[in-house]
CSV table of C-alpha atoms and ligand atoms in Angstrom, one decimal:
chain,number,residue,atom,x,y,z
L,1,MET,CA,3.3,21.0,26.2
L,2,ASP,CA,4.9,20.7,29.6
L,3,ASP,CA,5.3,17.0,28.9
L,4,LEU,CA,7.2,17.7,25.7
L,5,LYS,CA,9.4,20.2,27.5
L,6,SER,CA,10.4,18.0,30.3
L,7,LYS,CA,11.0,15.1,28.0
L,8,TRP,CA,13.3,16.9,25.6
L,9,LEU,CA,15.1,19.0,28.3
L,10,GLY,CA,15.6,15.8,30.3
L,11,LEU,CA,17.1,13.9,27.3
L,12,ILE,CA,19.3,16.8,26.4
L,13,GLY,CA,20.5,17.0,30.0
L,14,GLU,CA,21.5,13.3,29.9
L,15,ALA,CA,23.3,13.4,26.5
L,16,ALA,CA,26.8,12.0,27.0
L,17,ASP,CA,28.4,13.2,23.7
L,18,GLU,CA,27.9,15.5,20.7
L,19,ALA,CA,26.6,12.8,18.4
L,20,THR,CA,23.7,12.0,20.8
L,21,LEU,CA,23.1,15.7,21.1
L,22,GLU,CA,22.8,16.0,17.3
L,23,ASP,CA,20.4,13.1,17.2
L,24,LEU,CA,18.2,14.8,19.8
L,25,ARG,CA,18.2,18.0,17.9
L,26,VAL,CA,17.0,16.3,14.7
L,27,GLN,CA,14.3,14.4,16.6
L,28,ALA,CA,13.0,17.4,18.5
L,29,VAL,CA,13.4,20.5,16.3
L,30,GLY,CA,14.7,19.1,13.0
L,31,LYS,CA,12.5,19.4,9.9
L,32,LYS,CA,10.5,16.3,10.9
L,33,GLY,CA,11.2,16.6,14.6
L,34,GLU,CA,8.4,16.2,17.2
L,35,VAL,CA,8.2,20.0,17.9
L,36,SER,CA,8.3,20.9,14.3
L,37,LEU,CA,5.5,18.5,13.5
L,38,LYS,CA,3.4,20.0,16.3
L,39,MET,CA,3.9,23.4,14.8
L,40,ARG,CA,2.6,22.2,11.5
L,41,GLU,CA,-0.6,21.2,13.3
L,42,LEU,CA,-1.2,24.8,14.2
L,43,GLY,CA,-3.0,25.3,10.9
L,44,LYS,CA,-5.7,22.8,11.8
L,45,MET,CA,-6.5,24.6,15.1
L,46,THR,CA,-9.1,27.1,15.9
L,47,PRO,CA,-7.8,30.7,16.1
L,48,GLU,CA,-8.2,30.6,19.9
L,49,GLU,CA,-6.2,27.4,20.3
L,50,ARG,CA,-3.6,28.8,17.9
L,51,GLN,CA,-3.2,32.0,20.0
L,52,THR,CA,-2.0,30.0,23.0
L,53,ALA,CA,-0.3,27.0,21.3
L,54,GLY,CA,1.6,29.1,18.7
L,55,PRO,CA,3.7,31.2,21.2
L,56,ALA,CA,4.0,28.3,23.5
L,57,LEU,CA,5.5,26.1,20.7
L,58,ASN,CA,7.8,28.9,19.6
L,59,ALA,CA,9.0,29.4,23.2
L,60,LEU,CA,9.5,25.6,23.6
L,61,LYS,CA,11.6,25.5,20.4
L,62,ASP,CA,13.7,28.4,21.6
L,63,GLU,CA,14.2,26.7,24.9
L,64,ILE,CA,15.2,23.4,23.4
L,65,ASN,CA,17.7,25.2,21.1
L,66,SER,CA,19.3,27.0,23.9
L,67,ALA,CA,19.4,23.8,26.0
L,68,LEU,CA,21.2,22.1,23.0
L,69,ALA,CA,23.7,25.0,22.7
L,70,ALA,CA,24.4,25.0,26.5
L,71,LYS,CA,24.9,21.3,26.6
L,72,LYS,CA,27.2,21.4,23.6
L,73,THR,CA,29.4,23.9,25.3
L,74,ALA,CA,29.3,21.9,28.5
L,75,LEU,CA,30.4,18.8,26.7
L,76,ALA,CA,33.3,20.6,24.9
L,77,ASP,CA,34.4,22.0,28.2
L,78,ALA,CA,34.3,18.6,29.8
L,79,ALA,CA,36.3,17.1,26.9
L,80,LEU,CA,38.9,19.9,27.3
L,81,ASP,CA,39.2,19.2,31.0
L,82,GLU,CA,39.7,15.5,30.3
L,83,ARG,CA,42.5,16.4,27.9
L,84,LEU,CA,44.1,18.8,30.2
L,85,LYS,CA,44.1,16.2,32.9
L,86,ALA,CA,45.7,13.6,30.6
L,87,GLU,CA,48.1,15.8,28.7
L,88,TRP,CA,50.1,17.9,31.1
L,89,LEU,CA,53.4,19.4,30.6
L,90,ASP,CA,56.1,19.7,33.2
L,91,VAL,CA,57.8,23.0,32.1
L,92,THR,CA,60.5,22.5,34.8
L,93,LEU,CA,61.9,19.4,33.0
L,94,PRO,CA,65.2,20.1,31.3
L,95,ALA,CA,64.9,20.3,27.5
L,96,ARG,CA,65.8,17.2,25.4
L,97,ASP,CA,69.2,17.3,23.8
L,98,ARG,CA,68.5,18.3,20.2
L,99,ARG,CA,71.4,18.7,17.8
L,100,VAL,CA,70.7,21.5,15.4
L,101,GLY,CA,74.1,21.8,13.7
L,102,THR,CA,75.7,19.3,11.4
L,103,ILE,CA,79.1,19.0,10.0
L,104,HIS,CA,79.4,20.2,6.4
L,105,PRO,CA,80.5,17.5,3.9
L,106,VAL,CA,83.5,19.6,2.9
L,107,SER,CA,84.6,19.8,6.6
L,108,GLN,CA,84.0,16.1,7.0
L,109,VAL,CA,86.2,15.2,4.1
L,110,TRP,CA,88.8,17.8,5.1
L,111,GLU,CA,89.1,16.0,8.4
L,112,GLU,CA,89.1,12.5,6.8
L,113,CYS,CA,92.0,13.6,4.5
L,114,THR,CA,93.9,14.9,7.5
L,115,ALA,CA,93.4,11.8,9.5
L,116,ILE,CA,94.4,9.4,6.7
L,117,PHE,CA,97.6,11.3,5.8
L,118,ALA,CA,98.4,11.8,9.5
L,119,ASP,CA,98.6,7.9,9.7
L,120,MET,CA,101.2,8.1,7.0
L,121,GLY,CA,103.3,10.7,8.8
L,122,PHE,CA,102.1,13.9,7.1
L,123,ALA,CA,101.7,17.0,9.3
L,124,VAL,CA,99.3,19.8,8.4
L,125,ALA,CA,100.8,23.0,7.1
L,126,GLU,CA,99.0,26.3,6.5
L,127,GLY,CA,99.3,29.4,4.4
L,128,PRO,CA,97.4,32.6,3.7
L,129,GLN,CA,94.5,32.7,1.3
L,130,VAL,CA,95.5,36.2,0.2
L,131,GLU,CA,98.9,35.4,-1.1
L,132,THR,CA,101.6,37.3,-2.9
L,133,ASP,CA,101.9,36.5,-6.5
L,134,TRP,CA,105.5,35.5,-5.8
L,135,TYR,CA,104.4,32.5,-3.6
L,136,ASN,CA,101.4,31.7,-5.8
L,137,PHE,CA,103.3,31.9,-9.1
L,138,ASP,CA,107.0,32.9,-9.4
L,139,ALA,CA,108.3,30.6,-6.6
L,140,LEU,CA,106.4,27.8,-8.3
L,141,ASN,CA,108.3,28.4,-11.6
L,142,ILE,CA,105.4,30.3,-13.1
L,143,PRO,CA,107.0,33.5,-14.3
L,144,GLY,CA,105.0,36.6,-15.3
L,145,HIS,CA,104.5,35.8,-18.9
L,146,HIS,CA,103.6,32.1,-18.3
L,147,PRO,CA,100.2,31.0,-19.8
L,148,ALA,CA,99.4,29.1,-16.5
L,149,ARG,CA,98.8,32.5,-14.9
L,150,ALA,CA,96.0,33.2,-17.4
L,151,GLU,CA,94.6,29.7,-17.3
L,152,MET,CA,94.1,29.9,-13.5
L,153,ASP,CA,91.4,32.7,-13.8
L,154,THR,CA,93.2,34.5,-10.9
L,155,PHE,CA,91.4,37.0,-8.7
L,156,TYR,CA,93.9,39.9,-8.4
L,157,MET,CA,93.8,42.4,-5.5
L,158,HIS,CA,94.0,45.9,-6.8
L,159,ARG,CA,96.6,48.2,-5.4
L,160,ALA,CA,95.9,51.9,-5.0
L,161,GLU,CA,97.7,54.2,-7.3
L,162,GLY,CA,101.3,54.7,-6.1
L,163,ASP,CA,101.2,51.7,-3.8
L,164,ASN,CA,104.3,49.8,-4.8
L,165,ARG,CA,104.1,46.8,-2.5
L,166,PRO,CA,104.1,43.4,-4.4
L,167,PRO,CA,100.8,42.4,-6.0
L,168,HIS,CA,98.5,40.1,-4.1
L,169,VAL,CA,96.1,37.5,-5.4
L,170,LEU,CA,93.6,35.1,-3.9
L,171,ARG,CA,95.6,31.9,-4.0
L,172,THR,CA,94.6,29.8,-7.0
L,173,HIS,CA,95.9,26.6,-5.5
L,174,THR,CA,97.4,25.3,-2.3
L,175,SER,CA,100.8,24.9,-3.9
L,176,PRO,CA,102.3,28.1,-2.5
L,177,VAL,CA,102.2,26.3,0.9
L,178,GLN,CA,104.9,24.0,-0.5
L,179,ILE,CA,107.3,27.0,-0.6
L,180,ARG,CA,106.2,28.2,2.8
L,181,ALA,CA,106.6,24.8,4.4
L,182,MET,CA,110.1,24.4,2.9
L,183,GLU,CA,111.1,27.8,4.1
L,184,ALA,CA,109.8,27.1,7.6
L,185,GLY,CA,111.0,23.5,8.1
L,186,GLY,CA,113.5,22.7,5.4
L,187,ALA,CA,114.1,19.1,4.3
L,188,PRO,CA,113.2,16.4,4.9
L,189,THR,CA,109.5,17.2,5.2
L,190,ARG,CA,106.2,15.5,4.8
L,191,ILE,CA,103.2,17.8,4.9
L,192,ILE,CA,99.7,18.2,3.6
L,193,CYS,CA,97.8,21.5,3.3
L,194,PRO,CA,94.1,21.4,3.1
L,195,GLY,CA,92.6,24.8,2.3
L,196,ARG,CA,90.4,27.2,0.4
L,197,VAL,CA,91.5,28.3,-3.1
L,198,TYR,CA,89.9,30.8,-5.5
L,199,ARG,CA,89.4,31.0,-9.3
L,200,ALA,CA,87.0,33.2,-11.3
L,201,ASP,CA,84.8,30.3,-12.6
L,202,TYR,CA,81.3,29.2,-12.0
L,203,ASP,CA,79.3,26.2,-13.4
L,204,GLN,CA,78.2,22.8,-12.3
L,205,THR,CA,81.8,21.6,-11.7
L,206,HIS,CA,83.4,24.9,-10.8
L,207,THR,CA,82.8,27.4,-8.0
L,208,PRO,CA,84.8,30.6,-7.4
L,209,MET,CA,86.0,29.2,-4.0
L,210,PHE,CA,86.8,25.6,-3.6
L,211,HIS,CA,89.1,23.3,-1.6
L,212,GLN,CA,92.3,21.5,-2.3
L,213,VAL,CA,94.6,19.4,-0.3
L,214,GLU,CA,98.2,19.8,-1.2
L,215,GLY,CA,100.8,17.1,-0.4
L,216,LEU,CA,104.5,17.4,-0.3
L,217,ALA,CA,107.1,14.8,0.7
L,218,ILE,CA,110.8,15.6,0.4
L,219,ASP,CA,113.7,13.4,1.4
L,220,ARG,CA,116.9,12.1,-0.2
L,221,ASP,CA,115.4,9.3,-2.3
L,222,ILE,CA,111.7,9.9,-2.7
L,223,SER,CA,110.3,8.8,-6.0
L,224,MET,CA,107.2,8.6,-8.1
L,225,ALA,CA,106.7,5.0,-6.8
L,226,ASN,CA,106.3,6.4,-3.3
L,227,LEU,CA,103.8,8.9,-4.7
L,228,LYS,CA,101.7,6.1,-6.3
L,229,TRP,CA,101.8,4.1,-3.1
L,230,VAL,CA,100.8,7.0,-0.9
L,231,LEU,CA,97.9,7.9,-3.2
L,232,GLU,CA,96.6,4.4,-3.6
L,233,GLU,CA,96.8,3.9,0.2
L,234,PHE,CA,95.0,7.2,0.7
L,235,PHE,CA,92.2,6.5,-1.8
L,236,SER,CA,91.7,2.9,-0.5
L,237,ALA,CA,91.3,4.2,3.1
L,238,TYR,CA,89.1,7.1,2.0
L,239,PHE,CA,86.7,5.1,-0.1
L,240,GLY,CA,86.9,2.0,2.1
L,241,THR,CA,87.8,-0.2,-0.8
L,242,LYS,CA,90.9,-1.0,-2.8
L,243,VAL,CA,91.3,1.7,-5.4
L,244,LYS,CA,93.7,1.5,-8.3
L,245,THR,CA,95.2,4.7,-9.8
L,246,ARG,CA,96.4,5.6,-13.3
L,247,PHE,CA,99.1,8.1,-14.0
L,248,ARG,CA,98.9,10.1,-17.2
L,249,ALA,CA,101.8,12.2,-18.3
L,250,SER,CA,101.0,15.9,-17.9
L,251,HIS,CA,102.6,19.3,-17.4
L,252,PHE,CA,102.8,21.6,-14.4
L,253,PRO,CA,105.5,24.2,-14.2
L,254,PHE,CA,106.3,23.2,-10.6
L,255,THR,CA,106.8,19.5,-11.2
L,256,GLU,CA,109.0,17.5,-13.5
L,257,PRO,CA,107.9,14.9,-14.5
L,258,SER,CA,104.2,15.6,-14.0
L,259,ALA,CA,101.3,13.3,-13.9
L,260,GLU,CA,97.5,13.7,-13.7
L,261,VAL,CA,96.1,10.9,-11.6
L,262,ASP,CA,92.9,9.1,-12.3
L,263,ILE,CA,91.1,6.7,-10.0
L,264,GLN,CA,89.4,3.5,-11.0
L,265,CYS,CA,85.7,3.6,-11.3
L,266,SER,CA,82.6,2.3,-13.1
L,267,TRP,CA,79.6,4.1,-14.5
L,268,GLU,CA,76.2,2.4,-14.0
L,269,GLY,CA,72.9,4.2,-14.8
L,270,GLY,CA,74.5,7.6,-14.5
L,271,THR,CA,76.1,6.9,-11.1
L,272,VAL,CA,79.8,6.5,-10.5
L,273,LYS,CA,81.3,3.8,-8.3
L,274,VAL,CA,84.9,4.2,-7.2
L,275,GLY,CA,87.2,1.1,-6.9
L,276,GLU,CA,85.5,-1.1,-9.5
L,277,GLY,CA,85.1,-1.3,-13.2
L,278,ASP,CA,87.5,-0.2,-16.0
L,279,ASP,CA,86.7,3.5,-16.3
L,280,TRP,CA,88.9,6.3,-14.9
L,281,LEU,CA,88.2,9.6,-13.3
L,282,GLU,CA,90.7,12.4,-12.9
L,283,VAL,CA,91.1,13.6,-9.3
L,284,LEU,CA,94.4,15.3,-9.0
L,285,GLY,CA,97.6,16.7,-10.4
L,286,SER,CA,101.1,15.6,-9.2
L,287,GLY,CA,104.7,15.1,-10.0
L,288,MET,CA,108.3,15.3,-8.8
L,289,VAL,CA,109.0,18.8,-7.3
L,290,HIS,CA,110.9,20.9,-9.9
L,291,PRO,CA,114.5,21.7,-8.8
L,292,LYS,CA,113.7,25.4,-9.2
L,293,VAL,CA,110.8,25.1,-6.7
L,294,LEU,CA,113.1,23.3,-4.2
L,295,GLN,CA,115.5,26.2,-4.6
L,296,ALA,CA,112.8,28.8,-4.2
L,297,GLY,CA,111.9,27.1,-0.9
L,298,GLY,CA,115.6,27.2,0.2
L,299,VAL,CA,116.1,23.4,-0.3
L,300,ASP,CA,119.2,22.2,-2.1
L,301,PRO,CA,118.0,20.2,-5.2
L,302,SER,CA,121.3,18.4,-5.5
L,303,GLU,CA,120.7,16.8,-2.1
L,304,TRP,CA,116.9,16.5,-1.8
L,305,GLN,CA,114.0,15.4,-4.0
L,306,GLY,CA,110.4,14.7,-3.5
L,307,PHE,CA,106.9,14.6,-4.8
L,308,ALA,CA,103.9,16.9,-4.6
L,309,PHE,CA,100.3,16.6,-5.4
L,310,GLY,CA,97.1,18.7,-5.3
L,311,MET,CA,93.7,17.2,-5.0
L,312,GLY,CA,90.2,18.7,-5.1
L,313,ILE,CA,88.5,18.1,-1.7
L,314,ASP,CA,85.0,19.1,-3.1
L,315,ARG,CA,85.5,16.7,-5.9
L,316,ILE,CA,86.3,13.6,-3.8
L,317,ALA,CA,83.5,14.6,-1.4
L,318,MET,CA,81.0,14.6,-4.2
L,319,LEU,CA,82.3,11.2,-5.3
L,320,LYS,CA,82.1,9.6,-1.9
L,321,TYR,CA,78.8,11.0,-0.7
L,322,GLY,CA,77.0,11.1,-4.1
L,323,ILE,CA,76.5,14.8,-4.3
L,324,PRO,CA,75.7,15.7,-8.0
L,325,ASP,CA,76.2,19.5,-8.2
L,326,LEU,CA,79.3,21.2,-6.7
L,327,ARG,CA,77.4,24.5,-6.3
L,328,ALA,CA,75.1,22.9,-3.7
L,329,PHE,CA,78.1,22.9,-1.3
L,330,PHE,CA,78.0,26.7,-1.1
L,331,ASP,CA,74.4,27.9,-1.7
L,332,SER,CA,72.2,25.2,-0.1
L,333,ASP,CA,70.0,25.5,3.0
L,334,LEU,CA,69.7,23.6,6.2
L,335,ARG,CA,67.6,20.9,4.7
L,336,TRP,CA,70.3,20.1,2.3
L,337,LEU,CA,72.8,20.1,5.1
L,338,ARG,CA,70.7,17.8,7.2
L,339,HIS,CA,70.5,15.4,4.2
L,340,TYR,CA,74.2,15.3,3.4
L,341,GLY,CA,75.6,16.7,6.6
L,342,PHE,CA,77.1,14.6,9.4
L,343,SER,CA,76.2,14.7,13.1
L,344,ALA,CA,79.5,13.6,14.3
L,345,LEU,CA,82.9,13.1,12.7
L,346,GLN,CA,83.4,9.7,11.3
L,347,VAL,CA,87.0,9.6,10.3
L,348,PRO,CA,88.4,6.6,8.3
L,349,THR,CA,92.0,5.6,9.0
L,350,LEU,CA,94.5,3.5,7.2
L,351,ARG,CA,93.7,0.6,9.6
L,352,GLY,CA,90.2,0.6,8.2
L,353,GLY,CA,88.3,1.7,11.3
L,354,VAL,CA,85.6,4.3,11.1
A,1,LIG,N1,98.4,23.1,-8.1
A,1,LIG,C1,97.9,22.2,-9.1
A,1,LIG,C2,96.5,22.7,-9.5
A,1,LIG,O1,95.9,23.4,-8.7
A,1,LIG,C3,97.9,20.8,-8.7
A,1,LIG,C4,99.3,20.2,-8.4
A,1,LIG,C5,99.8,20.3,-7.2
A,1,LIG,C6,100.0,19.6,-9.4
A,1,LIG,C7,101.1,19.7,-6.9
A,1,LIG,C8,101.2,19.1,-9.2
A,1,LIG,C9,101.8,19.1,-8.0
A,1,LIG,O2,96.0,22.3,-10.5
């Protein structure tokens, strides 16, 4: 019995890892282990022999089991010590520079537009998002009864009973900034106005708040030809490839003549590619500024003329960056932003650099 004890406790003491320990357990106290087999022999013994051998074997089994458990803990502790020695952390090191924010695709495209038009001599103008209905409508030749007012799904700001100040709206387009820019700077002028606009509409291609960039160029001899050149130059720089435009006769109260502008594209397997193919995609409204609008801005229409356009920023952002649903711009989470967002501004210019 003492031989057995010293043999197994010795082996357990020398075990170098958990696998060896497990083997030893099976060989000693497993079902067919040496100690277990010895216990089975108890039946063949005389009652006297059994009285001493029985408790001794049980005690031996207990001792081996506790030696196994103790060794297992010791091995685990040693392994942890090894790891702690190998994997240490210097908490005094400065943290690594991790960029958590990204630029939203709309902001990115807003900047891209600003940079490209700046190259063509357009300055940025601004106006309020809560606008009087005079700037949003009347000054743009949209009188009170005009159907365009209804078509624009306007958000009206309600006045308290007895409050007789002029009505305000959430601007439905960036065109009121044309008037403000003319009032502020007169003619000649060349401005763009990127900004938020609002209409009561919500589906895959409409959100109640969206973004436009307005353009206005006024001088003595500005024509539709200049408009077409500026737009083709813009789209080619923006998409990084030559883009043709198509002008379709249209109607806006604030331009005459008016045109809706399509850009050249192709449809392949449900994806649209700009600057190739023979399909067309509508991206903006435009025209020659109506004489009444020039007048409203304090510019003499017998001396000055010019073009204006209004383009959807979200729309051209979706086209360039392959974003399928407009609503994702405004109700998505950080993972979406990481996917489509930008870590640093990459701004294309007319000269083709990025
Ligand atoms: N303001 C028009 C719109 O929102 C677009 C436009 C701007 C059309 C300037 C012509 C000239 O639909």
